[in-house]
């Protein structure tokens, strides 16, 4: 049986659409938190179901393609695509949690000492966008540039978690709000992890080089 190139094209197309939805849901969830915009948060929650359905469709096509004895390049497209789809689904889950926690926070007064996470949201959004752009156009230089930024996100999350702990220790009335914020910053940190994974898979797909577990510049 000849390898179905048309099905591979469909696989790639669905993955691109899924990537677009994942980027969109993160943008909506983050903006909903920053603007205290409940309708926008609800939109983010609805988009996650679409992402889940795309992952199911992509997995189904991938399993069929794998049964057709694909060549080396086709196999790389399929395996990297499946891993990227899994990361995109998890990005959607994290964005959903951000949206739902944001809705919870909207029902509560803001903290007397607000936690400014704008820097982290900007960095994570940029990482995800660059990772997806690198995957789509085959820009491995852009992909490699995503990877070291993950450490910045981790450091910011650690800083925010310390600040939230201090706020809870200072005033018990802050605890509920701080717990929600702690979950949001952890979700952002995880989205950064998934962006890094996608960037690594983009390099593997387009160069054939596995750079996982490598220090930047040493692979």
Tab-separated table of C-alpha atoms in Angstrom:
chain	number	residue	atom	x	y	z
A	1	UNK	CA	0.000	0.000	0.000
A	2	UNK	CA	1.402	3.386	-1.049
A	3	UNK	CA	1.901	5.988	1.656
A	4	UNK	CA	-1.045	8.422	1.758
A	5	UNK	CA	0.535	11.847	1.199
A	6	UNK	CA	-2.900	13.466	1.115
A	7	UNK	CA	-3.630	12.196	4.627
A	8	UNK	CA	-0.248	13.538	5.773
A	9	UNK	CA	-1.186	16.946	4.351
A	10	UNK	CA	-4.491	16.767	6.241
A	11	UNK	CA	-2.565	15.849	9.400
A	12	UNK	CA	-0.327	18.907	9.001
A	13	UNK	CA	-3.287	21.184	8.271
A	14	UNK	CA	-5.199	20.086	11.365
A	15	UNK	CA	-2.080	20.567	13.478
A	16	UNK	CA	-1.718	24.138	12.208
A	17	UNK	CA	-5.352	24.900	13.019
A	18	UNK	CA	-4.943	23.383	16.480
A	19	UNK	CA	-1.841	25.525	17.031
A	20	UNK	CA	-3.795	28.643	16.087
A	21	UNK	CA	-6.539	27.769	18.586
A	22	UNK	CA	-3.983	27.097	21.330
A	23	UNK	CA	-2.269	30.434	20.806
A	24	UNK	CA	-5.651	32.168	20.774
A	25	UNK	CA	-6.902	30.550	23.989
A	26	UNK	CA	-3.773	31.584	25.892
A	27	UNK	CA	-4.102	35.160	24.652
A	28	UNK	CA	-7.768	35.260	25.693
A	29	UNK	CA	-7.184	33.710	29.108
A	30	UNK	CA	-4.317	36.064	29.921
A	31	UNK	CA	-6.178	39.119	28.677
A	32	UNK	CA	-9.263	38.070	30.660
A	33	UNK	CA	-7.160	37.948	33.827
A	34	UNK	CA	-5.417	41.272	33.205
A	35	UNK	CA	-8.645	43.103	32.266
A	36	UNK	CA	-10.969	41.223	34.672
A	37	UNK	CA	-13.077	40.388	31.615
A	38	UNK	CA	-15.434	37.507	32.419
A	39	UNK	CA	-16.980	37.125	28.911
A	40	UNK	CA	-13.483	36.775	27.464
A	41	UNK	CA	-12.624	34.172	30.106
A	42	UNK	CA	-15.753	32.237	29.115
A	43	UNK	CA	-14.614	32.328	25.475
A	44	UNK	CA	-11.311	30.788	26.536
A	45	UNK	CA	-13.136	27.992	28.358
A	46	UNK	CA	-15.181	27.208	25.240
A	47	UNK	CA	-12.107	27.122	22.976
A	48	UNK	CA	-10.454	24.362	25.013
A	49	UNK	CA	-13.070	21.826	23.901
A	50	UNK	CA	-12.231	22.609	20.265
A	51	UNK	CA	-8.541	21.965	20.972
A	52	UNK	CA	-9.365	18.621	22.607
A	53	UNK	CA	-11.318	17.524	19.525
A	54	UNK	CA	-8.430	18.438	17.237
A	55	UNK	CA	-6.050	16.310	19.303
A	56	UNK	CA	-8.368	13.312	18.913
A	57	UNK	CA	-8.601	13.824	15.139
A	58	UNK	CA	-4.831	14.289	14.784
A	59	UNK	CA	-4.078	11.140	16.789
A	60	UNK	CA	-6.507	9.133	14.656
A	61	UNK	CA	-4.869	10.263	11.401
A	62	UNK	CA	-1.379	9.740	12.841
A	63	UNK	CA	-2.080	6.147	13.866
A	64	UNK	CA	-3.368	5.384	10.382
A	65	UNK	CA	-0.281	6.975	8.802
A	66	UNK	CA	2.076	5.036	11.086
A	67	UNK	CA	0.533	1.787	9.853
A	68	UNK	CA	1.544	2.662	6.261
A	69	UNK	CA	5.311	2.160	6.679
A	70	UNK	CA	6.237	5.859	6.322
A	71	UNK	CA	9.689	6.957	5.163
A	72	UNK	CA	12.154	8.691	7.492
A	73	UNK	CA	10.965	12.244	6.770
A	74	UNK	CA	7.282	11.301	6.918
A	75	UNK	CA	7.870	9.458	10.182
A	76	UNK	CA	9.508	12.531	11.673
A	77	UNK	CA	6.546	14.693	10.634
A	78	UNK	CA	4.126	12.242	12.236
A	79	UNK	CA	5.962	11.648	15.518
A	80	UNK	CA	6.892	15.304	16.041
A	81	UNK	CA	3.361	16.332	15.107
A	82	UNK	CA	1.852	13.968	17.660
A	83	UNK	CA	4.118	15.330	20.398
A	84	UNK	CA	3.329	18.917	19.441
A	85	UNK	CA	-0.411	18.139	19.466
A	86	UNK	CA	-0.056	16.735	22.978
A	87	UNK	CA	1.727	19.887	24.136
A	88	UNK	CA	-0.922	22.058	22.478
A	89	UNK	CA	-3.684	20.150	24.271
A	90	UNK	CA	-1.931	20.729	27.582
A	91	UNK	CA	-1.463	24.409	26.746
A	92	UNK	CA	-5.231	24.553	26.285
A	93	UNK	CA	-5.770	22.904	29.667
A	94	UNK	CA	-3.472	25.403	31.403
A	95	UNK	CA	-5.196	28.328	29.684
A	96	UNK	CA	-8.559	26.958	30.810
A	97	UNK	CA	-7.344	26.890	34.402
A	98	UNK	CA	-6.117	30.488	34.083
A	99	UNK	CA	-9.536	31.504	32.747
A	100	UNK	CA	-11.484	29.712	35.483
A	101	UNK	CA	-9.256	31.059	38.267
A	102	UNK	CA	-9.575	34.537	36.761
A	103	UNK	CA	-13.355	34.273	36.995
A	104	UNK	CA	-12.996	33.298	40.669
A	105	UNK	CA	-10.758	36.327	41.258
A	106	UNK	CA	-13.235	38.669	39.577
A	107	UNK	CA	-15.709	37.900	42.363
A	108	UNK	CA	-13.159	39.041	44.958
A	109	UNK	CA	-11.646	42.456	45.720
A	110	UNK	CA	-8.194	43.071	44.298
A	111	UNK	CA	-5.224	42.736	46.629
A	112	UNK	CA	-4.105	45.879	48.441
A	113	UNK	CA	-0.640	45.082	47.071
A	114	UNK	CA	-1.393	43.828	43.540
A	115	UNK	CA	0.863	41.182	42.030
A	116	UNK	CA	2.115	42.439	38.676
A	117	UNK	CA	2.485	39.378	36.438
A	118	UNK	CA	2.372	41.326	33.167
A	119	UNK	CA	6.048	40.581	32.475
A	120	UNK	CA	5.471	36.858	32.825
A	121	UNK	CA	2.364	36.874	30.633
A	122	UNK	CA	4.202	38.810	27.916
A	123	UNK	CA	7.181	36.446	28.022
A	124	UNK	CA	5.065	33.285	27.902
A	125	UNK	CA	2.895	34.591	25.057
A	126	UNK	CA	6.013	35.506	23.074
A	127	UNK	CA	7.593	32.088	23.717
A	128	UNK	CA	4.511	30.252	22.500
A	129	UNK	CA	4.146	32.458	19.427
A	130	UNK	CA	7.804	32.060	18.472
A	131	UNK	CA	7.755	28.295	19.030
A	132	UNK	CA	4.683	27.885	16.842
A	133	UNK	CA	6.013	30.237	14.157
A	134	UNK	CA	9.298	28.298	14.139
A	135	UNK	CA	7.410	25.039	13.735
A	136	UNK	CA	5.258	26.373	10.892
A	137	UNK	CA	7.988	28.035	8.793
A	138	UNK	CA	10.918	25.810	9.756
A	139	UNK	CA	12.927	28.581	11.419
A	140	UNK	CA	15.177	26.613	13.758
A	141	UNK	CA	17.112	29.729	14.802
A	142	UNK	CA	13.847	31.152	16.143
A	143	UNK	CA	13.064	27.805	17.794
A	144	UNK	CA	16.420	27.681	19.544
A	145	UNK	CA	15.861	31.216	20.817
A	146	UNK	CA	12.761	30.079	22.699
A	147	UNK	CA	14.560	27.535	24.858
A	148	UNK	CA	16.703	29.753	27.164
A	149	UNK	CA	13.680	31.951	27.913
A	150	UNK	CA	12.116	29.067	29.819
A	151	UNK	CA	14.568	29.727	32.658
A	152	UNK	CA	13.398	33.343	32.855
A	153	UNK	CA	9.823	32.142	33.213
A	154	UNK	CA	10.824	29.685	35.948
A	155	UNK	CA	12.646	32.438	37.844
A	156	UNK	CA	9.674	34.793	37.575
A	157	UNK	CA	7.335	32.101	38.854
A	158	UNK	CA	9.609	31.454	41.836
A	159	UNK	CA	9.676	35.194	42.585
A	160	UNK	CA	5.881	35.471	42.387
A	161	UNK	CA	5.370	32.409	44.585
A	162	UNK	CA	7.607	33.950	47.272
A	163	UNK	CA	5.710	37.242	47.068
A	164	UNK	CA	2.377	35.458	47.369
A	165	UNK	CA	3.586	33.509	50.400
A	166	UNK	CA	4.629	36.778	52.053
A	167	UNK	CA	1.219	38.331	51.312
A	168	UNK	CA	-0.595	35.342	52.832
A	169	UNK	CA	1.603	35.410	55.929
A	170	UNK	CA	1.013	39.142	56.333
A	171	UNK	CA	-2.776	38.998	56.122
A	172	UNK	CA	-5.044	35.935	56.304
A	173	UNK	CA	-7.690	37.703	54.199
A	174	UNK	CA	-5.254	37.500	51.287
A	175	UNK	CA	-5.047	33.711	51.295
A	176	UNK	CA	-7.887	32.870	48.914
A	177	UNK	CA	-6.837	35.448	46.323
A	178	UNK	CA	-3.174	34.511	46.612
A	179	UNK	CA	-3.918	30.825	46.108
A	180	UNK	CA	-5.766	31.606	42.866
A	181	UNK	CA	-2.882	33.799	41.716
A	182	UNK	CA	-0.382	31.102	42.613
A	183	UNK	CA	-2.215	28.642	40.383
A	184	UNK	CA	-2.296	31.181	37.530
A	185	UNK	CA	1.446	31.850	37.656
A	186	UNK	CA	2.147	28.107	37.834
A	187	UNK	CA	-0.039	27.597	34.757
A	188	UNK	CA	1.933	30.266	32.917
A	189	UNK	CA	5.162	28.538	33.916
A	190	UNK	CA	3.839	25.254	32.500
A	191	UNK	CA	2.806	26.932	29.241
A	192	UNK	CA	6.404	28.119	28.994
A	193	UNK	CA	7.519	24.495	29.433
A	194	UNK	CA	5.226	23.385	26.614
A	195	UNK	CA	6.472	26.198	24.365
A	196	UNK	CA	10.010	24.961	24.986
A	197	UNK	CA	8.948	21.410	24.094
A	198	UNK	CA	7.374	22.625	20.847
A	199	UNK	CA	10.527	24.569	19.979
A	200	UNK	CA	12.648	21.459	20.560
A	201	UNK	CA	10.327	19.420	18.351
A	202	UNK	CA	10.515	22.104	15.657
A	203	UNK	CA	14.299	21.693	15.606
A	204	UNK	CA	13.986	17.903	15.481
A	205	UNK	CA	11.429	18.093	12.680
A	206	UNK	CA	13.276	20.540	10.456
A	207	UNK	CA	16.914	19.647	11.249
A	208	UNK	CA	16.683	16.071	12.426
A	209	UNK	CA	18.605	17.109	15.564
A	210	UNK	CA	17.390	16.104	19.037
A	211	UNK	CA	18.326	18.961	21.386
A	212	UNK	CA	16.313	17.861	24.410
A	213	UNK	CA	18.270	17.937	27.687
A	214	UNK	CA	21.032	19.977	26.017
A	215	UNK	CA	22.288	23.280	27.343
A	216	UNK	CA	21.715	26.106	24.833
A	217	UNK	CA	24.643	26.281	22.452
A	218	UNK	CA	26.073	22.860	23.374
A	219	UNK	CA	23.984	20.552	21.227
